[in-house]
Tab-separated table of C-alpha atoms in Angstrom:
chain	number	residue	atom	x	y	z
I	1	MET	CA	-0.194	-16.302	-22.015
I	2	ARG	CA	-0.283	-15.500	-18.296
I	3	ARG	CA	-1.812	-12.320	-16.583
I	4	ILE	CA	0.192	-10.078	-14.466
I	5	SER	CA	-1.242	-11.375	-10.985
I	6	PRO	CA	-0.287	-15.077	-11.335
I	7	VAL	CA	3.339	-14.019	-12.727
I	8	LEU	CA	3.957	-11.666	-9.549
I	9	GLN	CA	2.420	-14.103	-7.044
I	10	GLN	CA	4.809	-16.710	-8.393
I	11	ASP	CA	7.634	-14.523	-8.005
I	12	GLY	CA	6.553	-13.841	-3.962
I	13	VAL	CA	5.725	-10.465	-4.560
I	14	ASP	CA	3.809	-8.603	-1.657
I	15	SER	CA	-0.111	-8.895	-2.272
I	16	ASP	CA	-0.246	-5.206	-1.730
I	17	LEU	CA	2.396	-4.260	-4.047
I	18	ILE	CA	0.895	-6.406	-6.698
I	19	SER	CA	-2.618	-4.472	-6.197
I	20	LEU	CA	-0.807	-1.128	-6.208
I	21	ILE	CA	0.803	-2.197	-9.547
I	22	LYS	CA	-2.640	-3.599	-10.912
I	23	THR	CA	-3.912	-0.117	-9.991
I	24	ILE	CA	-1.336	1.992	-11.670
I	25	LEU	CA	-2.140	-0.136	-14.819
I	26	ALA	CA	-5.765	0.685	-14.573
I	27	ALA	CA	-4.722	4.241	-15.009
I	28	CYS	CA	-2.433	3.456	-17.977
I	29	ARG	CA	-5.229	1.681	-19.736
I	30	GLU	CA	-7.175	4.818	-19.348
I	31	ILE	CA	-4.589	6.865	-20.751
I	32	SER	CA	-4.080	4.635	-23.481
I	33	PHE	CA	-7.444	4.943	-24.432
I	34	ARG	CA	-7.378	8.548	-24.329
I	35	VAL	CA	-4.117	8.507	-26.429
I	36	SER	CA	-5.676	6.387	-29.018
I	37	GLN	CA	-8.358	8.840	-29.736
I	38	GLY	CA	-6.226	11.597	-30.164
I	39	GLU	CA	-7.842	14.785	-31.587
I	40	LEU	CA	-11.260	13.131	-31.520
I	41	ALA	CA	-10.935	13.490	-27.537
I	42	GLY	CA	-9.725	16.997	-27.992
I	43	VAL	CA	-6.787	16.019	-25.662
I	44	LEU	CA	-3.935	17.095	-27.849
I	45	GLY	CA	-1.835	20.422	-27.846
I	46	SER	CA	-0.374	22.717	-24.975
I	47	THR	CA	-1.566	24.396	-22.020
I	48	LEU	CA	-0.706	28.082	-21.140
I	49	GLY	CA	1.299	26.518	-18.072
I	50	GLU	CA	4.587	25.031	-17.359
I	51	ASN	CA	5.576	22.701	-14.842
I	52	ILE	CA	8.287	22.540	-12.279
I	53	GLN	CA	10.725	21.737	-14.795
I	54	GLY	CA	10.016	24.801	-16.819
I	55	GLU	CA	8.571	22.745	-19.554
I	56	THR	CA	5.324	23.468	-21.364
I	57	GLN	CA	2.765	21.358	-20.422
I	58	LYS	CA	0.535	19.230	-22.997
I	59	LYS	CA	-3.057	18.657	-22.040
I	60	LEU	CA	-2.571	14.995	-22.063
I	61	ASP	CA	0.411	15.556	-19.243
I	62	ILE	CA	-2.226	17.097	-16.924
I	63	ILE	CA	-4.810	14.377	-17.672
I	64	ALA	CA	-2.400	11.490	-17.329
I	65	ASN	CA	-1.027	13.091	-14.040
I	66	GLU	CA	-4.413	13.844	-12.524
I	67	LEU	CA	-5.616	10.189	-13.453
I	68	LEU	CA	-2.356	8.547	-11.758
I	69	LYS	CA	-2.445	10.670	-8.852
I	70	GLU	CA	-6.089	9.957	-7.832
I	71	VAL	CA	-6.036	6.101	-8.468
I	72	ILE	CA	-2.674	5.872	-6.931
I	73	LEU	CA	-3.821	7.637	-3.739
I	74	GLU	CA	-6.857	5.716	-3.293
I	75	THR	CA	-5.508	2.368	-2.665
I	76	GLY	CA	-4.555	3.030	0.799
I	77	VAL	CA	-1.260	1.423	0.855
I	78	VAL	CA	0.719	4.328	-0.759
I	79	LYS	CA	2.197	6.853	1.907
I	80	ALA	CA	2.923	9.541	-0.686
I	81	ILE	CA	3.522	10.227	-4.327
I	82	SER	CA	5.847	12.325	-6.421
I	83	SER	CA	5.531	13.348	-10.050
I	84	GLU	CA	7.224	15.281	-12.687
I	85	GLU	CA	4.320	17.361	-13.195
I	86	GLU	CA	3.948	18.231	-9.283
I	87	ASP	CA	5.990	20.730	-7.525
I	88	ASP	CA	5.948	19.032	-4.350
I	89	THR	CA	5.307	15.744	-3.151
I	90	VAL	CA	1.625	14.692	-2.310
I	91	ALA	CA	0.720	12.714	0.625
I	92	GLY	CA	-1.567	9.710	0.904
I	93	ASN	CA	-2.048	7.320	3.981
I	94	PRO	CA	0.354	7.878	6.690
I	95	ASN	CA	0.484	4.317	7.267
I	96	GLY	CA	0.856	3.130	3.718
I	97	LYS	CA	3.712	0.879	2.776
I	98	TYR	CA	4.755	2.360	-0.405
I	99	LEU	CA	6.046	5.606	-2.102
I	100	VAL	CA	5.193	6.083	-5.913
I	101	THR	CA	7.236	8.397	-8.355
I	102	PHE	CA	6.263	8.592	-11.739
I	103	ASP	CA	6.740	10.450	-15.292
I	104	PRO	CA	2.955	10.537	-16.191
I	105	LEU	CA	3.693	11.159	-19.991
I	106	ASP	CA	7.163	10.902	-20.873
I	107	GLY	CA	7.813	12.391	-24.542
I	108	SER	CA	4.621	14.198	-24.380
I	109	SER	CA	5.947	16.598	-27.268
I	110	ASN	CA	5.446	13.459	-29.691
I	111	THR	CA	1.711	13.556	-29.044
I	112	ASP	CA	1.016	16.102	-31.546
I	113	ILE	CA	2.456	14.054	-34.271
I	114	ASN	CA	1.125	10.843	-33.280
I	115	SER	CA	4.292	9.051	-32.254
I	116	LEU	CA	5.673	7.325	-29.292
I	117	ILE	CA	4.992	8.085	-25.608
I	118	GLY	CA	4.798	6.257	-22.520
I	119	THR	CA	4.368	6.210	-18.471
I	120	ILE	CA	7.194	5.589	-16.258
I	121	PHE	CA	6.845	4.796	-12.760
I	122	SER	CA	8.721	3.381	-9.483
I	123	VAL	CA	8.020	2.008	-6.281
I	124	LEU	CA	9.989	2.665	-3.143
I	125	PRO	CA	9.358	1.251	0.441
I	126	ALA	CA	7.839	4.166	2.936
I	127	GLN	CA	10.054	5.040	5.656
I	128	ALA	CA	8.176	4.776	9.057
I	129	ASP	CA	10.211	7.544	10.740
I	130	LYS	CA	9.251	10.424	8.360
I	131	ALA	CA	5.648	11.963	8.084
I	132	ALA	CA	3.735	11.512	4.757
I	133	ASP	CA	4.222	15.139	3.710
I	134	ASP	CA	8.102	14.979	3.891
I	135	ALA	CA	9.643	14.822	0.785
I	136	ALA	CA	12.770	13.544	2.355
I	137	GLN	CA	11.510	10.088	2.444
I	138	PHE	CA	11.829	9.937	-1.470
I	139	LEU	CA	15.580	10.608	-1.435
I	140	GLN	CA	16.662	6.786	-1.794
I	141	PRO	CA	19.147	5.365	-3.904
I	142	GLY	CA	17.729	3.601	-6.788
I	143	THR	CA	18.790	0.422	-5.479
I	144	ALA	CA	15.986	0.612	-2.891
I	145	GLN	CA	13.270	0.264	-5.786
I	146	VAL	CA	10.869	-2.549	-5.087
I	147	ALA	CA	9.518	-2.381	-8.629
I	148	ALA	CA	9.483	-0.070	-11.808
I	149	GLY	CA	8.167	0.047	-15.192
I	150	TYR	CA	6.916	1.896	-18.224
I	151	VAL	CA	3.953	1.382	-20.216
I	152	LEU	CA	4.446	2.218	-24.057
I	153	TYR	CA	1.791	3.673	-25.822
I	154	GLY	CA	2.443	2.370	-29.497
I	155	PRO	CA	0.673	0.599	-32.203
I	156	SER	CA	0.243	-1.627	-29.331
I	157	THR	CA	0.150	-0.991	-25.622
I	158	MET	CA	3.201	-2.613	-23.818
I	159	LEU	CA	4.482	-3.046	-20.502
I	160	ALA	CA	7.892	-3.453	-19.321
I	161	LEU	CA	7.908	-4.541	-15.442
I	162	THR	CA	10.350	-5.609	-12.848
I	163	THR	CA	10.192	-6.482	-9.023
I	164	GLY	CA	13.603	-7.372	-9.141
I	165	LYS	CA	13.363	-10.728	-10.595
I	166	GLY	CA	14.105	-10.108	-14.053
I	167	THR	CA	12.454	-7.664	-16.664
I	168	ARG	CA	9.396	-8.890	-18.361
I	169	ILE	CA	7.317	-7.627	-21.125
I	170	TYR	CA	3.526	-7.469	-21.364
I	171	THR	CA	1.048	-6.781	-23.866
I	172	LEU	CA	-2.375	-4.927	-23.404
I	173	ASP	CA	-5.057	-7.368	-24.911
I	174	LYS	CA	-8.101	-4.774	-25.405
I	175	THR	CA	-10.459	-7.888	-25.892
I	176	TYR	CA	-10.823	-8.202	-22.054
I	177	GLY	CA	-8.815	-5.103	-20.800
I	178	GLY	CA	-5.760	-6.707	-18.965
I	179	PHE	CA	-2.063	-7.000	-19.788
I	180	LEU	CA	-0.632	-10.661	-20.750
I	181	LEU	CA	2.877	-11.786	-20.444
I	182	THR	CA	4.464	-11.958	-24.057
I	183	GLU	CA	8.237	-12.105	-23.010
I	184	GLU	CA	8.967	-14.198	-20.081
I	185	GLN	CA	12.455	-12.526	-19.831
I	186	ALA	CA	13.828	-9.786	-21.676
I	187	ALA	CA	17.468	-10.043	-22.298
I	188	ILE	CA	19.875	-7.217	-23.683
I	189	PRO	CA	22.658	-8.330	-26.115
I	190	LYS	CA	25.908	-7.394	-24.382
I	191	TYR	CA	27.024	-6.239	-27.836
I	192	THR	CA	25.404	-3.997	-30.005
I	193	ALA	CA	26.108	-1.675	-33.282
I	194	GLU	CA	23.331	0.777	-32.374
I	195	PHE	CA	23.220	3.955	-30.446
I	196	ALA	CA	20.711	6.470	-29.605
I	197	ILE	CA	21.638	10.090	-29.009
I	198	ASN	CA	20.155	13.610	-29.835
I	199	MET	CA	23.125	14.538	-32.161
I	200	SER	CA	21.634	18.224	-32.725
I	201	ASN	CA	23.686	18.631	-29.005
I	202	GLN	CA	26.514	17.284	-30.200
I	203	ARG	CA	28.361	20.637	-29.773
I	204	TYR	CA	27.528	20.866	-26.481
I	205	TRP	CA	28.743	17.910	-25.046
I	206	GLN	CA	31.491	16.941	-22.711
I	207	PRO	CA	34.952	16.144	-24.668
I	208	ALA	CA	34.623	12.426	-23.521
I	209	MET	CA	31.092	12.050	-25.205
I	210	GLN	CA	32.298	13.807	-28.181
I	211	ALA	CA	35.359	11.585	-28.682
I	212	TYR	CA	32.877	8.544	-27.979
I	213	ILE	CA	30.366	9.321	-30.701
I	214	ALA	CA	32.864	10.595	-33.345
I	215	ASP	CA	34.702	7.169	-32.923
I	216	LEU	CA	31.341	5.250	-33.654
I	217	LEU	CA	30.832	7.502	-36.561
I	218	LYS	CA	34.275	6.522	-38.066
I	219	GLY	CA	32.746	3.039	-38.695
I	220	LYS	CA	34.410	-0.002	-39.640
I	221	GLU	CA	37.653	2.085	-40.370
I	222	GLY	CA	37.887	3.813	-36.657
I	223	PRO	CA	38.934	2.371	-33.668
I	224	ARG	CA	35.751	0.614	-33.219
I	225	GLY	CA	36.154	-1.389	-35.959
I	226	LYS	CA	32.179	-1.807	-37.051
I	227	ASN	CA	29.833	0.263	-38.464
I	228	TYR	CA	27.123	1.829	-36.064
I	229	ASN	CA	23.493	2.603	-36.906
I	230	MET	CA	21.952	5.846	-35.066
I	231	ARG	CA	18.053	5.771	-33.865
I	232	TRP	CA	16.258	8.408	-32.069
I	233	ILE	CA	12.694	8.686	-30.925
I	234	ALA	CA	12.854	11.758	-28.621
I	235	ALA	CA	10.890	9.640	-26.054
I	236	MET	CA	12.892	7.830	-23.636
I	237	VAL	CA	10.277	5.036	-23.500
I	238	GLY	CA	10.537	4.305	-26.826
I	239	ASP	CA	14.513	4.280	-27.252
I	240	VAL	CA	14.579	2.268	-24.088
I	241	HIS	CA	12.225	-0.207	-25.257
I	242	ARG	CA	14.023	-0.661	-28.560
I	243	VAL	CA	17.079	-1.303	-26.195
I	244	LEU	CA	15.004	-4.160	-24.092
I	245	CYS	CA	13.749	-5.745	-27.429
I	246	ARG	CA	17.162	-5.682	-29.426
I	247	GLY	CA	19.892	-4.055	-27.520
I	248	GLY	CA	21.890	-0.705	-28.221
I	249	ILE	CA	23.153	1.990	-26.146
I	250	PHE	CA	20.847	5.026	-25.391
I	251	ALA	CA	22.730	8.210	-23.909
I	252	TYR	CA	21.088	11.705	-22.687
I	253	PRO	CA	24.635	13.297	-21.638
I	254	ARG	CA	25.530	16.453	-19.824
I	255	ASP	CA	25.884	19.359	-22.037
I	256	THR	CA	26.442	23.099	-21.720
I	257	LYS	CA	23.555	24.018	-23.651
I	258	ASP	CA	21.807	25.371	-20.514
I	259	ALA	CA	24.159	26.107	-17.828
I	260	THR	CA	21.430	26.047	-15.109
I	261	LYS	CA	20.375	22.486	-16.729
I	262	PRO	CA	23.500	20.594	-17.579
I	263	ASP	CA	21.705	17.204	-17.210
I	264	LYS	CA	18.445	16.567	-18.781
I	265	LEU	CA	17.001	13.465	-17.380
I	266	ARG	CA	15.121	13.221	-13.776
I	267	LEU	CA	16.684	10.921	-11.552
I	268	MET	CA	13.707	9.797	-9.790
I	269	TYR	CA	10.972	9.682	-12.504
I	270	GLU	CA	13.235	8.578	-15.592
I	271	ALA	CA	16.708	7.431	-14.827
I	272	ASN	CA	16.341	5.253	-11.992
I	273	PRO	CA	13.260	3.007	-13.067
I	274	MET	CA	14.454	2.822	-16.567
I	275	SER	CA	18.102	1.547	-15.006
I	276	PHE	CA	16.542	-0.728	-12.961
I	277	LEU	CA	14.617	-2.324	-15.833
I	278	VAL	CA	17.666	-2.240	-18.121
I	279	GLU	CA	20.087	-3.961	-15.287
I	280	GLN	CA	17.505	-6.798	-14.635
I	281	ALA	CA	17.334	-7.499	-18.416
I	282	GLY	CA	21.419	-8.095	-18.239
I	283	GLY	CA	22.343	-4.499	-19.369
I	284	ALA	CA	24.110	-1.391	-17.382
I	285	SER	CA	23.523	2.172	-16.652
I	286	SER	CA	25.845	4.745	-15.630
I	287	THR	CA	26.137	8.801	-15.548
I	288	GLY	CA	29.534	8.246	-17.268
I	289	TYR	CA	31.073	8.540	-13.791
I	290	GLU	CA	28.905	6.456	-11.531
I	291	ARG	CA	26.245	3.770	-11.256
I	292	ILE	CA	22.967	5.852	-11.469
I	293	MET	CA	21.170	3.551	-9.170
I	294	ASP	CA	23.919	4.213	-6.541
I	295	ILE	CA	23.179	7.839	-6.499
I	296	VAL	CA	21.528	9.179	-3.242
I	297	PRO	CA	19.185	11.973	-4.345
I	298	THR	CA	19.401	15.546	-2.803
I	299	ASP	CA	16.197	16.838	-4.416
I	300	ILE	CA	13.045	14.984	-5.690
I	301	HIS	CA	13.546	16.838	-9.054
I	302	GLN	CA	17.255	16.252	-9.569
I	303	ARG	CA	18.611	15.564	-13.075
I	304	VAL	CA	21.234	13.366	-14.137
I	305	ALA	CA	23.284	12.160	-17.346
I	306	VAL	CA	22.254	8.985	-18.657
I	307	ILE	CA	23.902	6.015	-20.505
I	308	LEU	CA	22.206	2.979	-20.650
I	309	GLY	CA	21.829	-0.333	-22.577
I	310	SER	CA	24.066	-3.162	-23.788
I	311	LYS	CA	26.729	-3.809	-21.137
I	312	HIS	CA	29.882	-3.775	-23.517
I	313	GLU	CA	29.098	-0.419	-25.110
I	314	VAL	CA	27.834	1.409	-21.795
I	315	ASP	CA	31.375	0.134	-20.419
I	316	SER	CA	33.180	1.360	-23.439
I	317	CYS	CA	31.422	4.631	-23.435
I	318	VAL	CA	31.842	4.788	-19.471
I	319	ALA	CA	35.967	4.115	-20.311
I	320	TYR	CA	36.212	7.563	-22.578
I	321	HIS	CA	34.666	9.350	-19.172
I	322	GLN	CA	37.456	7.946	-17.087
I	323	ARG	CA	40.559	8.442	-19.335
């Protein structure tokens, strides 16, 4: 089993980017330890505050955010960061080569029940013509990403990472404290009979998604001609990890539950990095109407609908939206 640095060097990844990725993972190892300690470390439960998204913050949200922000800005190669937990971007080295966006603790509502959570990150090239404190430099499409990944805190701590040369899976070896390559190339099967979606929101979905899921539920006797199983972890990192491991489709579609927030998932912190990982593993990702990574953001906290996973199934779902 190989360590991360030799694998990335083999792919011709810039040495500063390798160093940055390793720094992010150092913070994730610390988060993994805090998560594993749970109530023993006094890190469970909610704070009295809300983040910019209007969501109640968990104690671990704040801890993870501060850990990542501190170590990333200390690298000297990062011009600015943008976090789901920060109101605005945070400036770093004015001459830095990279921008980093991250969701410090995806699925944090699962912390109190000891279920799956994770950290999602994305690296973009810095723009020389913009100041370090200019949020506009982050408004790049997902196709501009030079690296993306997530660290899943589960029974074992795992990393899914891409730099545009396929998606690889690593596992944290706690005996020496580093991530070792455990899957050379994640390959999402083109066909699937498994879907992940929050069915409690069904009545709020657009007609296209209503019709698509209804046909899946009709099973073998329906128009899709086979039985489907549903899985839902309520943490994007967990559901996408299952897709990378064995295929499936994950969807968080647009709905009318809250007219001010028809879309749920953040484009920069969740949708783009996960789309990069899935596409590099042979899958597909869409809003139902357009490829997610082609979207040019208009705001750092922009939200989008997400449909991603096994290519044939994503294409089938998209076809319902284009009728």
